[in-house]
Coordinates of C-alpha atoms in Angstrom, one line a residue:
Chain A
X1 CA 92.5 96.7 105.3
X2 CA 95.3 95.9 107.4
X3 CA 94.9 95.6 111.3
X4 CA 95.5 98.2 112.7
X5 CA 96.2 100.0 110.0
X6 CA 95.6 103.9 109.4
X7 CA 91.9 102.9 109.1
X8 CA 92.4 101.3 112.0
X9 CA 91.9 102.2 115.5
X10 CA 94.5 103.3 118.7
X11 CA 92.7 101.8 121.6
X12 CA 95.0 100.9 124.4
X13 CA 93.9 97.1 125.8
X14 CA 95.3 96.7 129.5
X15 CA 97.6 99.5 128.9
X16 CA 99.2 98.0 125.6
X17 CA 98.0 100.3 122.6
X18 CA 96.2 97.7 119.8
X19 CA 98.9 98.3 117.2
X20 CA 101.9 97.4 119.3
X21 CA 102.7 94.1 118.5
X22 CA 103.3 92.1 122.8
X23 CA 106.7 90.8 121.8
X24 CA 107.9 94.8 121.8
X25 CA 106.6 95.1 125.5
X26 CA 109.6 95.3 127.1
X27 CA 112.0 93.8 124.7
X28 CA 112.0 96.7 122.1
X29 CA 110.7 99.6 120.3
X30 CA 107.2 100.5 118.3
X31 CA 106.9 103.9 116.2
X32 CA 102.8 104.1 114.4
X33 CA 103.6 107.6 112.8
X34 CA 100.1 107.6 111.3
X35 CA 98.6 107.5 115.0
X36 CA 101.0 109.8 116.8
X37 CA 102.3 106.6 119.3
X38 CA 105.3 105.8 120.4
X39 CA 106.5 102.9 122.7
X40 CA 109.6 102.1 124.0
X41 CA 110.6 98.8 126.5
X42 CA 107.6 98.9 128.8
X43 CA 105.8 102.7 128.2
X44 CA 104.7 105.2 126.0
X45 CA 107.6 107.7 125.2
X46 CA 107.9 111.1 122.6
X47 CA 108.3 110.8 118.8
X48 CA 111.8 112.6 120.0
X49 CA 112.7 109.7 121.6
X50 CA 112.0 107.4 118.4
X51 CA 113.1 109.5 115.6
X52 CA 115.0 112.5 114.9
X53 CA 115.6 114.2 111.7
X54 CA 118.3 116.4 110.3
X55 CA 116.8 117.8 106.9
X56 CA 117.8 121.7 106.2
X57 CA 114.9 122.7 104.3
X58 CA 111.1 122.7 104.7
X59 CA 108.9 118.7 103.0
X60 CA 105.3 119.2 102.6
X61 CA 103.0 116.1 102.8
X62 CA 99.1 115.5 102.6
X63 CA 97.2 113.2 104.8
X64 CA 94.4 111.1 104.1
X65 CA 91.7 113.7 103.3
X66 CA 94.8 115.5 100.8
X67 CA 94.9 118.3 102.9
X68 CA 98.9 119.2 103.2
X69 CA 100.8 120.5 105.3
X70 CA 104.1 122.3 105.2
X71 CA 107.2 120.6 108.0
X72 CA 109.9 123.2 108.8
X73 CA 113.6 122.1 109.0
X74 CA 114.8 118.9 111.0
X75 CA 110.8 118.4 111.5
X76 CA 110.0 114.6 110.1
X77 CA 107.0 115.1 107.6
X78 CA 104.0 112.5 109.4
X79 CA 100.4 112.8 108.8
X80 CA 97.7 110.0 109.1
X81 CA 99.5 108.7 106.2
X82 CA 102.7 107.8 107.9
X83 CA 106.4 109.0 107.9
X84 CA 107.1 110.0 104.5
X85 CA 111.5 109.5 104.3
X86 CA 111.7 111.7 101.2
X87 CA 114.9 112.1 98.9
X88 CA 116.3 115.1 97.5
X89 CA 113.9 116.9 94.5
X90 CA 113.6 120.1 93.0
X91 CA 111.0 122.2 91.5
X92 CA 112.0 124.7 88.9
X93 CA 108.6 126.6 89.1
X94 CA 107.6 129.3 91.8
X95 CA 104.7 130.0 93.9
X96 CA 103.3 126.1 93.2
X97 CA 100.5 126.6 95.7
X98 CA 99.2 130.4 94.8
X99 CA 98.7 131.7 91.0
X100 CA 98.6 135.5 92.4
X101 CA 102.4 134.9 94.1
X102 CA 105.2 136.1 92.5
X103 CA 106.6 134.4 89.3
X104 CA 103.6 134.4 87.8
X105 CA 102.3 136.5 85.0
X106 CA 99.8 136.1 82.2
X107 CA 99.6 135.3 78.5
X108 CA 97.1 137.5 76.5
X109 CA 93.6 138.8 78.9
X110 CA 92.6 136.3 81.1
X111 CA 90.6 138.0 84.4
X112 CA 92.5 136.8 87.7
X113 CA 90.7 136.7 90.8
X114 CA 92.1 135.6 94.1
X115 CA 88.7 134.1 95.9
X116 CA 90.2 132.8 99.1
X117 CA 92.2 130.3 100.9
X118 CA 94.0 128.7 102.4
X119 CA 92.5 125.5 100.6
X120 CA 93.0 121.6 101.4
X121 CA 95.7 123.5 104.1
X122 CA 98.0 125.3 101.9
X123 CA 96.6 126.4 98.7
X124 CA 95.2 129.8 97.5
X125 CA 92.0 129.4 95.2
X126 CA 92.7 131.5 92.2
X127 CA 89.6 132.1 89.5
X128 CA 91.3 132.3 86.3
X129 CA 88.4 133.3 83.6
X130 CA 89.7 133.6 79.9
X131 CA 88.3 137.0 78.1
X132 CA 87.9 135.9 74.0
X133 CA 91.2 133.0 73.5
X134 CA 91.7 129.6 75.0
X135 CA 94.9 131.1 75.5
X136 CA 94.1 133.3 78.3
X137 CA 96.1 131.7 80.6
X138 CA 98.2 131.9 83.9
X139 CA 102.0 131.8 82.5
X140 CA 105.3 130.9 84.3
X141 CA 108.5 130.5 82.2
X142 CA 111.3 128.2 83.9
X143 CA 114.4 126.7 82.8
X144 CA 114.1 122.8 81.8
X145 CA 116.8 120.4 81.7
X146 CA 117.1 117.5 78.4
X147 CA 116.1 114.1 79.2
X148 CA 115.0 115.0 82.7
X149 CA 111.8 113.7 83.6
X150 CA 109.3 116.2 85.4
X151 CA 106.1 115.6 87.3
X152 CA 103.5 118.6 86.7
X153 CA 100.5 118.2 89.5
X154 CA 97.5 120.6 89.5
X155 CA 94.6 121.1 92.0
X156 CA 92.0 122.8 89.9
X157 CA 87.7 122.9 91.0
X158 CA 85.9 122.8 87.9
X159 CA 84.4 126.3 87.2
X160 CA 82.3 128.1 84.4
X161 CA 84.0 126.8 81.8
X162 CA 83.8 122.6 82.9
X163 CA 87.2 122.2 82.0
X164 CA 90.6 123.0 82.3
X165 CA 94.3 123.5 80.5
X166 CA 97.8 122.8 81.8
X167 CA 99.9 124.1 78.6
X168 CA 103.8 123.8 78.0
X169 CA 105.2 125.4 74.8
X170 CA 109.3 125.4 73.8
X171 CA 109.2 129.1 71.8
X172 CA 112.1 127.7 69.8
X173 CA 111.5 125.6 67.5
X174 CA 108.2 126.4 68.7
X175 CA 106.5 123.3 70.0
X176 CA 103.7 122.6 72.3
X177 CA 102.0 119.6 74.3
X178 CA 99.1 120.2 76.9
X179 CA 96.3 118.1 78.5
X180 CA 93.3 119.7 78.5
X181 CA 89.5 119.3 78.3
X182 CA 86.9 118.0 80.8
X183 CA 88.1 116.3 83.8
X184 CA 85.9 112.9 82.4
X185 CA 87.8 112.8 79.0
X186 CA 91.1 114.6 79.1
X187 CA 93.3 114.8 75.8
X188 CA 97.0 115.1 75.2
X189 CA 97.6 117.3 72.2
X190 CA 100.6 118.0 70.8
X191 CA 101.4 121.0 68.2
X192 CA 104.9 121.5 66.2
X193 CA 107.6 119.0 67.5
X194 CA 106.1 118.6 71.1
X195 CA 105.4 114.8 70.8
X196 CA 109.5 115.2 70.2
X197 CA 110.0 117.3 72.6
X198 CA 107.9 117.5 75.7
X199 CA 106.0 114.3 75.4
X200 CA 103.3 113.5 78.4
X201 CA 102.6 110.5 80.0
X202 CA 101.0 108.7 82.8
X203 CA 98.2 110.9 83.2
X204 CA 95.8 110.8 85.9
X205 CA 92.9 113.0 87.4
X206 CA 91.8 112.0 90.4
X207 CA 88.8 113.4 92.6
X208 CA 90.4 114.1 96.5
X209 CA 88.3 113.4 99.4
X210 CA 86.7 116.9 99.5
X211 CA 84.6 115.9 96.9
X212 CA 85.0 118.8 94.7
X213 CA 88.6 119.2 93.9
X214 CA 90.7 117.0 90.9
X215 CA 93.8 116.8 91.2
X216 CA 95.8 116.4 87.8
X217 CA 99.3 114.3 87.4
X218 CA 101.0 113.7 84.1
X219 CA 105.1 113.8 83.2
X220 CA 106.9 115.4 80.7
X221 CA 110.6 114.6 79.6
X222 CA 112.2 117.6 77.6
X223 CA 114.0 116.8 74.4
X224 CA 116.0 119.9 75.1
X225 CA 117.8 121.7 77.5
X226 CA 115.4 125.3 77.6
X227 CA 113.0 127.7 79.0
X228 CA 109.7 125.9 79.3
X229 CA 106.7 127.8 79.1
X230 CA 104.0 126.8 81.6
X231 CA 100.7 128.2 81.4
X232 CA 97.1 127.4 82.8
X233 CA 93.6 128.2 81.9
X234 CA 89.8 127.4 81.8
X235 CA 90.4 126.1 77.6
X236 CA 88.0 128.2 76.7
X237 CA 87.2 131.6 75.3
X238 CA 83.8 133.1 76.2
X239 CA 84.6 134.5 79.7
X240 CA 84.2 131.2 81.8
X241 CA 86.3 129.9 84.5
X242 CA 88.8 127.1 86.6
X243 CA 89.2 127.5 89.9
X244 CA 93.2 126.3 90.6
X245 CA 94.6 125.8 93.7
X246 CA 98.3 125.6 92.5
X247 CA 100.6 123.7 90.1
X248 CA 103.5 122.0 91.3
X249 CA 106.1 121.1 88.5
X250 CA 108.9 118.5 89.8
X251 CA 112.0 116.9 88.4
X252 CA 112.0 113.3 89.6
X253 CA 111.6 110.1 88.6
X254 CA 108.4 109.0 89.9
X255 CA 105.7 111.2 91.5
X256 CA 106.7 113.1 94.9
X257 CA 104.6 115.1 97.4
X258 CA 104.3 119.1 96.8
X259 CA 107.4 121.0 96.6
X260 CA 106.9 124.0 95.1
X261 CA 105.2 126.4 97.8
X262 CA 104.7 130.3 98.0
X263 CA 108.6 131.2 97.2
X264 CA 110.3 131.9 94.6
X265 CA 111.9 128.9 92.2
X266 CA 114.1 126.8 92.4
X267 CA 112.8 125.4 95.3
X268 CA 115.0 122.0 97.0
X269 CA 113.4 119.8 99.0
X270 CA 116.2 118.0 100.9
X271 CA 116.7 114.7 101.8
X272 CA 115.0 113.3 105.1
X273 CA 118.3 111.9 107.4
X274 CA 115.6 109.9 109.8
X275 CA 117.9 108.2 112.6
X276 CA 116.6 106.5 116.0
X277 CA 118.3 108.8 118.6
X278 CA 121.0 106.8 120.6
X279 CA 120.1 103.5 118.8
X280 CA 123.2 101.5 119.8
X281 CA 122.0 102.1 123.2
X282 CA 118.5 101.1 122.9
X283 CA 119.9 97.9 120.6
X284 CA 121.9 97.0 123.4
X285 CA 119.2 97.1 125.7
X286 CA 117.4 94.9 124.3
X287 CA 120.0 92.6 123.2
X288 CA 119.7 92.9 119.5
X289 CA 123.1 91.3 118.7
X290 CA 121.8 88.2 119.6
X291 CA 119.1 89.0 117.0
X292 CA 115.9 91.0 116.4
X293 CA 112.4 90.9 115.2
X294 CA 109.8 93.2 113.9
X295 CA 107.0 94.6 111.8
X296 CA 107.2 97.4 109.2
X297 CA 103.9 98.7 107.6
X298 CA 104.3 100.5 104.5
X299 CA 102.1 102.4 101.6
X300 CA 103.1 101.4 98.3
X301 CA 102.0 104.2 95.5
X302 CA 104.3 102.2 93.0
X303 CA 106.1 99.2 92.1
X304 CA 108.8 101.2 89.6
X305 CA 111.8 98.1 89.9
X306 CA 114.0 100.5 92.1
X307 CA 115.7 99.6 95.4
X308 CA 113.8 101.5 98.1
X309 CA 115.1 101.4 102.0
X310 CA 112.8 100.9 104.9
X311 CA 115.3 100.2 107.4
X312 CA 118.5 99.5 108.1
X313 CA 121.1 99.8 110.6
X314 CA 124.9 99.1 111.3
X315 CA 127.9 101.3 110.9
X316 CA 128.0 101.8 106.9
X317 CA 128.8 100.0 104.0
X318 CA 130.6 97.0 105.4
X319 CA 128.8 96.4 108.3
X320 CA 124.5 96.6 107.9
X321 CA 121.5 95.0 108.7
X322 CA 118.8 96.4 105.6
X323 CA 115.2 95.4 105.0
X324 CA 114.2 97.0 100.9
X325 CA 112.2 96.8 97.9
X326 CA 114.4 95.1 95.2
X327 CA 115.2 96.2 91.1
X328 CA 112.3 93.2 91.0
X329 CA 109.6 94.3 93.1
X330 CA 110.9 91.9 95.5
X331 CA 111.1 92.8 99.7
X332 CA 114.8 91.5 100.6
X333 CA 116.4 91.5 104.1
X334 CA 120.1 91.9 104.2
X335 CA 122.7 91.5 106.4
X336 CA 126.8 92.0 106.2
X337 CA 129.7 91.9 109.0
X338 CA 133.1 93.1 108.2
X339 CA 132.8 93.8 104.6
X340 CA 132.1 89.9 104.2
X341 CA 129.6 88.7 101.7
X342 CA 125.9 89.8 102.3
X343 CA 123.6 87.3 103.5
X344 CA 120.4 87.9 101.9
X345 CA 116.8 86.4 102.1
X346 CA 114.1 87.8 99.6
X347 CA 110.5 87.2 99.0
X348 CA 110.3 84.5 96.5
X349 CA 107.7 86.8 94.1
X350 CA 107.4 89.9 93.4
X351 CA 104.9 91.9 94.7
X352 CA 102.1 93.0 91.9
X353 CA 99.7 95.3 93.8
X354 CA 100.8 98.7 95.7
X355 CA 98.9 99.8 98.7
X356 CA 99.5 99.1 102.4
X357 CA 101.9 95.6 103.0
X358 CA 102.8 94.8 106.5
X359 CA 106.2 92.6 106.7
X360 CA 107.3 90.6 108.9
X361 CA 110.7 90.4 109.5
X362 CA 114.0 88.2 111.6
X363 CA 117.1 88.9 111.6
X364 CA 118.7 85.7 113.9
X365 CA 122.5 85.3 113.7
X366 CA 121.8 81.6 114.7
X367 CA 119.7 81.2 111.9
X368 CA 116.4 80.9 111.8
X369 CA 115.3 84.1 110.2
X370 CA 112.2 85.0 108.0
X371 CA 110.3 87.1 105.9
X372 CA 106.8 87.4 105.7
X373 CA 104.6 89.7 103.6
X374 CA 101.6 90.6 102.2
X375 CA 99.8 89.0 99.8
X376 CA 103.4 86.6 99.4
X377 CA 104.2 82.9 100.6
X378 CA 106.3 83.4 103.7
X379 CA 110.4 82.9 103.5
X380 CA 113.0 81.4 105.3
X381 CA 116.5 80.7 105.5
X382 CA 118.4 83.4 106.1
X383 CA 121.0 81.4 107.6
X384 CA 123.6 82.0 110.0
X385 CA 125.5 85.3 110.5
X386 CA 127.5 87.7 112.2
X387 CA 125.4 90.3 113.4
X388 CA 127.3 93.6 112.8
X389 CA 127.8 96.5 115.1
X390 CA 124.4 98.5 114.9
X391 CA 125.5 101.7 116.1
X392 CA 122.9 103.7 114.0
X393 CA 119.5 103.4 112.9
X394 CA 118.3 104.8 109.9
X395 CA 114.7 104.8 109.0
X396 CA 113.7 105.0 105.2
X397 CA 117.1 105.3 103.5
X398 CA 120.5 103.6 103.8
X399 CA 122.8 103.4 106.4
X400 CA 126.2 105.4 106.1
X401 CA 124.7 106.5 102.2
X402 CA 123.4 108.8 100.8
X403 CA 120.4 107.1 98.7
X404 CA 117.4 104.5 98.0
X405 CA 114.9 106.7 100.2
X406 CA 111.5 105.3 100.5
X407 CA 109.8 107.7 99.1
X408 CA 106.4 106.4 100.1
X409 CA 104.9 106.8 103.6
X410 CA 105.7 103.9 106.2
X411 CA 102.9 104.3 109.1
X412 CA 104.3 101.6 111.5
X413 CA 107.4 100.4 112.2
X414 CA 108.5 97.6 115.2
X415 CA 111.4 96.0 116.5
X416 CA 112.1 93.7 119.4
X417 CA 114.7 91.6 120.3
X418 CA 114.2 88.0 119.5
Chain B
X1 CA 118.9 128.8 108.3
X2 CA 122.1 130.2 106.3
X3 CA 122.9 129.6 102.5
X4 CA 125.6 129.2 100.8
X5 CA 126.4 129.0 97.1
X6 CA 129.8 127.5 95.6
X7 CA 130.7 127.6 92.3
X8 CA 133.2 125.7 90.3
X9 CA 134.8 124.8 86.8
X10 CA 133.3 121.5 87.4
X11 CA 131.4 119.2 89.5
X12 CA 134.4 116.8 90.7
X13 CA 136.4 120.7 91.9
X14 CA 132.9 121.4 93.8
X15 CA 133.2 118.4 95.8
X16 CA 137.1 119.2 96.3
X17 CA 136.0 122.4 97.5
X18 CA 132.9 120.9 100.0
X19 CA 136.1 118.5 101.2
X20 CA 138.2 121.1 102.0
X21 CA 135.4 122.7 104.1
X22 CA 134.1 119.8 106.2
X23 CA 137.6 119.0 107.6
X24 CA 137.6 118.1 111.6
X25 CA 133.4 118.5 111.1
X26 CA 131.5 115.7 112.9
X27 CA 129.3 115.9 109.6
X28 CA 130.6 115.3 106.3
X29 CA 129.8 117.4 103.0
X30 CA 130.8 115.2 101.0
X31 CA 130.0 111.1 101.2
X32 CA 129.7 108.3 99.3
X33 CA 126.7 106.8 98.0
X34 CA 125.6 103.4 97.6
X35 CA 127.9 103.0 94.7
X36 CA 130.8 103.7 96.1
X37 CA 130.8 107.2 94.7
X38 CA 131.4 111.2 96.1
X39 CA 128.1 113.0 96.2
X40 CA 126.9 115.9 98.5
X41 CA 124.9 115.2 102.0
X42 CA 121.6 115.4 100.3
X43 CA 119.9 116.6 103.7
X44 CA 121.9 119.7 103.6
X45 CA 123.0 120.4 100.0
X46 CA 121.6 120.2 96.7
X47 CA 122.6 118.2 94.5
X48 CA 125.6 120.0 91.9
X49 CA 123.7 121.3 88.7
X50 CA 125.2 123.7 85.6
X51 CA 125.1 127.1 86.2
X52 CA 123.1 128.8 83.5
X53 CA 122.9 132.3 82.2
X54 CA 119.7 134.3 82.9
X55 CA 117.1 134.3 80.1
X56 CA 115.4 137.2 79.3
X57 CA 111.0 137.4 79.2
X58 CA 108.7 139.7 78.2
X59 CA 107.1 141.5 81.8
X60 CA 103.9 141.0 79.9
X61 CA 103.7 137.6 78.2
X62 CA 106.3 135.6 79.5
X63 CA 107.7 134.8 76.2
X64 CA 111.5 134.0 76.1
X65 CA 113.2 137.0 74.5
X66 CA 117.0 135.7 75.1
X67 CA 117.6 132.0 76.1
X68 CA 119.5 130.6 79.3
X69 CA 122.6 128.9 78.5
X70 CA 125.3 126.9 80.3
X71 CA 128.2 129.1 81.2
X72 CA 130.2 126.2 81.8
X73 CA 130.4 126.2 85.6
X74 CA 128.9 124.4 88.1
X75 CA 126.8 125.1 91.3
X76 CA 125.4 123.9 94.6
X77 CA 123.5 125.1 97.2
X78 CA 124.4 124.5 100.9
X79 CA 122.0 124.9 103.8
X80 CA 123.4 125.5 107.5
X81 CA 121.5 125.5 110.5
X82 CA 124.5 127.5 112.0
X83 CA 126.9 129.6 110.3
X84 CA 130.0 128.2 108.5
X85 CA 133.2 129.8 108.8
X86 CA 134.9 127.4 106.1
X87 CA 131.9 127.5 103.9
X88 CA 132.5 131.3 104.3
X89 CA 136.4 131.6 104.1
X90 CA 135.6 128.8 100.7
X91 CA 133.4 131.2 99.2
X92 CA 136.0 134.6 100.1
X93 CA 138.8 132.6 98.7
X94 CA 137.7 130.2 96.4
X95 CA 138.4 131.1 92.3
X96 CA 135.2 131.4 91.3
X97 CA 133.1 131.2 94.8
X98 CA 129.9 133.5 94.9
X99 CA 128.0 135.6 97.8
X100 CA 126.2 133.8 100.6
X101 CA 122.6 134.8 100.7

């Protein structure tokens, strides 16, 4: 564990709260999303005065114990995990988190029961028992795209029947691929051409926090452009039961938080626009053209060789400072004035294990500068720069773009002038 | 929040169409991405997609009676905290604009 990481605790000492690094006292800024703080020069401030968001749609996020919870527009999603600087995805499928909502219907006689909720914050428990068939099932049909990847993501209990049954089926030519059985020894079976055309990979069923609730992830990349049939069930046939708490069903690259809620499909989940409100003027403050420091902790749930922002700031393209994941696992700082050629300073590994990696970061214009993560030998030589204007500050995607969001929680972030 | 849906005969006359509406906004529609090229403002629009035809299902089983196909047009959603008199006039004016919702 990290100090002072989410595990961590947020104690103040002589006023100071433990996870605020001294040098910021006074000198800078300190944002620990997963504990709520916020610090600016010499004093606690508002998240409002840290971080503002301009997202036009609704992002859902879970915190530690996988309980979600749904963030309106313009409303950054934090839990105890951190602030989660999500791209754009969308969900084909309605009504992810309730099986009684609309968009659903059933294939053959299963017996539907709605026993309760909300669940783990959001989700309706939905008995669905199967009558004489292993295909009594709960059934959506949505429209799939070719060579698009998708990220199906089921909360199920284990009822009656021990195990359950996520199902997709192309009617023509009719092909099928499903993971099913007991949550201890899952299979992928494929019928027809479905190893062709909906193979599954990277599947994983995982027991949350509550103790009594899996959660099933797997992908699927369609070989054709078509209406997918989706169905779920107990796999079984003699009147026993699963419990589901909803099935999410995402087009992505790599696994995202919940998207689809109680509404109808397609559902978008816009992309986070996380700025620090009036940032030239709090970079000027603290004299940050002369060059800045600071700490970023961030939650890896994947090392997938893509160029992933934590922070940047400048004007745009030309002019930037950026700290990122590399195409190489790597953690790069980056700096550019005038559209001249980027100065750059990278780990000198890559990193091989996700979870929480505090870095450790300088950007001096008189050289000096360093880089210092977890679990990696420290770096220097950055060398010497021009620092360039840093009007804006972006959190978790790229200055004046549009892409490389994080897409992973960050639950600190710090930065002083140095 | 306010929503808008433009549709064109192809994704590069979408973003012509977003261009046209964001003149004199202090917010762009349309900016450029990393690599240099046009996309939408992924905070407040989705992403261009194909527009496809409805498929048809069986109320009782779900089963696909009449696929979707591609009509050959292309869509994109816009969301808007505040109303949009360009997006509006775009969609009143524009060839093949649809409703706002």
């Amino acid at each position: 564990m990290l100090p002072g990481s989410a595990l961590g605790t947020a104690v103040l000492h002589g006023g100071v709260p433990f996870w605020l690094n001294p040098a910021v006292v006074g000198r800078g800024m300190g944002l620990a999303f997963d504990l709520g703080q916020y610090w600016l020069g010499n004093g606690p401030v508002s998240q409002s005065a840290l971080l503002a968001d301009a997202r036009n749609s609704n992002a859902l996020l879970d915190n530690t114990a996988a309980v979600y919870s749904i963030f309106g527009p313009n409303v950054s999603a934090i839990t105890d995990r951190g602030l989660y600087a999500g791209g754009q995805v969308v969900s084909p499928a309605p009504s992810g988190t309730d099986l009684m909502g609309a968009g659903w219907t059933s294939n053959l006689s299963p017996v539907i029961t709605d026993v309760g909720g909300p669940a783990l914050g959001i989700f309706n428990l939905v008995s669905v028992a199967s009558t004489t068939s292993p295909n009594d099932m709960r059934r959506r049909t949505f429209d799939v795209t070719s060579g698009t990847k998708y990220w199906r993501r089921i909360r199920y209990r284990i009822g009656t029947s021990g195990q359950i049954r996520a199902f997709l089926r192309f009617t023509s030519p009719s092909s099928s691929a499903e993971v099913s059985g007991p949550p201890v020894s899952l299979s992928v079976v494929y019928s027809g051409s479905g190893a062709t055309l909906l193979p599954i990979s990277a599947v994983s069923n995982t027991l949350l926090p509550d103790g009594v609730t899996y959660e099933l992830l797997f992908s699927f990349t369609p070989g054709q452009t078509a209406s997918l049939i989706c169905d779920i069930g107990p796999n079984s046939a003699n009147g026993t039961n699963t419990i589901v708490l909803g099935d999410d069903v995402v087009a992505s690259a790599f696994p995202t938080p919940w998207v689809s809620a109680s509404s109808p499909a397609p559902i978008t989940r816009l992309a986070d626009n996380l700025t620090i409100p009036d940032f030239s003027t709090k970079a000027a403050q603290f004299g940050f053209a002369s060059g800045f420091a600071g700490e970023a902790i961030v939650d890896l749930t994947r090392l997938d060789g893509t160029a992933r922002m934590i922070y940047s700031a400048g004007t745009g393209s030309d002019n930037y400072t950026q700290l990122r994941t590399t195409t190489a696992n790597e953690i790069t700082m980056v700096a550019r004035a005038g559209g001249g050629a980027p100065v750059i300073l990278a780990t000198s590994a890559p990193l091989i294990s996700t979870g929480l990696k505090k870095i450790e970061f300088a950007f001096l214009p008189a050289g000096g500068g360093y880089l210092k993560v977890t679990g990696l030998s420290p770096v220097t030589g950055l060398g010497t720069f021009t620092m360039p204007p840093l009007n804006v500050g972006q959190i978790g995607a790229v200055i004046g773009s549009v892409g490389s969001h994080f897409n992973d929680p960050i639950p600190r972030l710090q930065l002083w002038g140095a | 929040m306010y929503h808008y849906t433009i549709r064109a005969a192809s994704r590069g006359a979408l973003l012509d169409l977003l261009e046209t509406a964001q003149a004199g906004k202090e917010r762009p529609f349309v900016v450029l991405d990393e690599n240099g090229d046009r996309n939408v403002d992924p905070s407040r629009i989705r992403y261009p997609y194909e527009e496809m035809t409805a498929g048809t299902f069986d109320p009782e089983t779900g089963e696909e009676i009449t696929p979707a196909e591609p009509t050959g047009f292309w869509l994109c959603d816009v969301w808007m905290t505040e109303p949009d008199a360009e997006l509006a006039d775009l969609i009143d004016t524009a060839p093949h604009g649809l409703a706002t919702a």
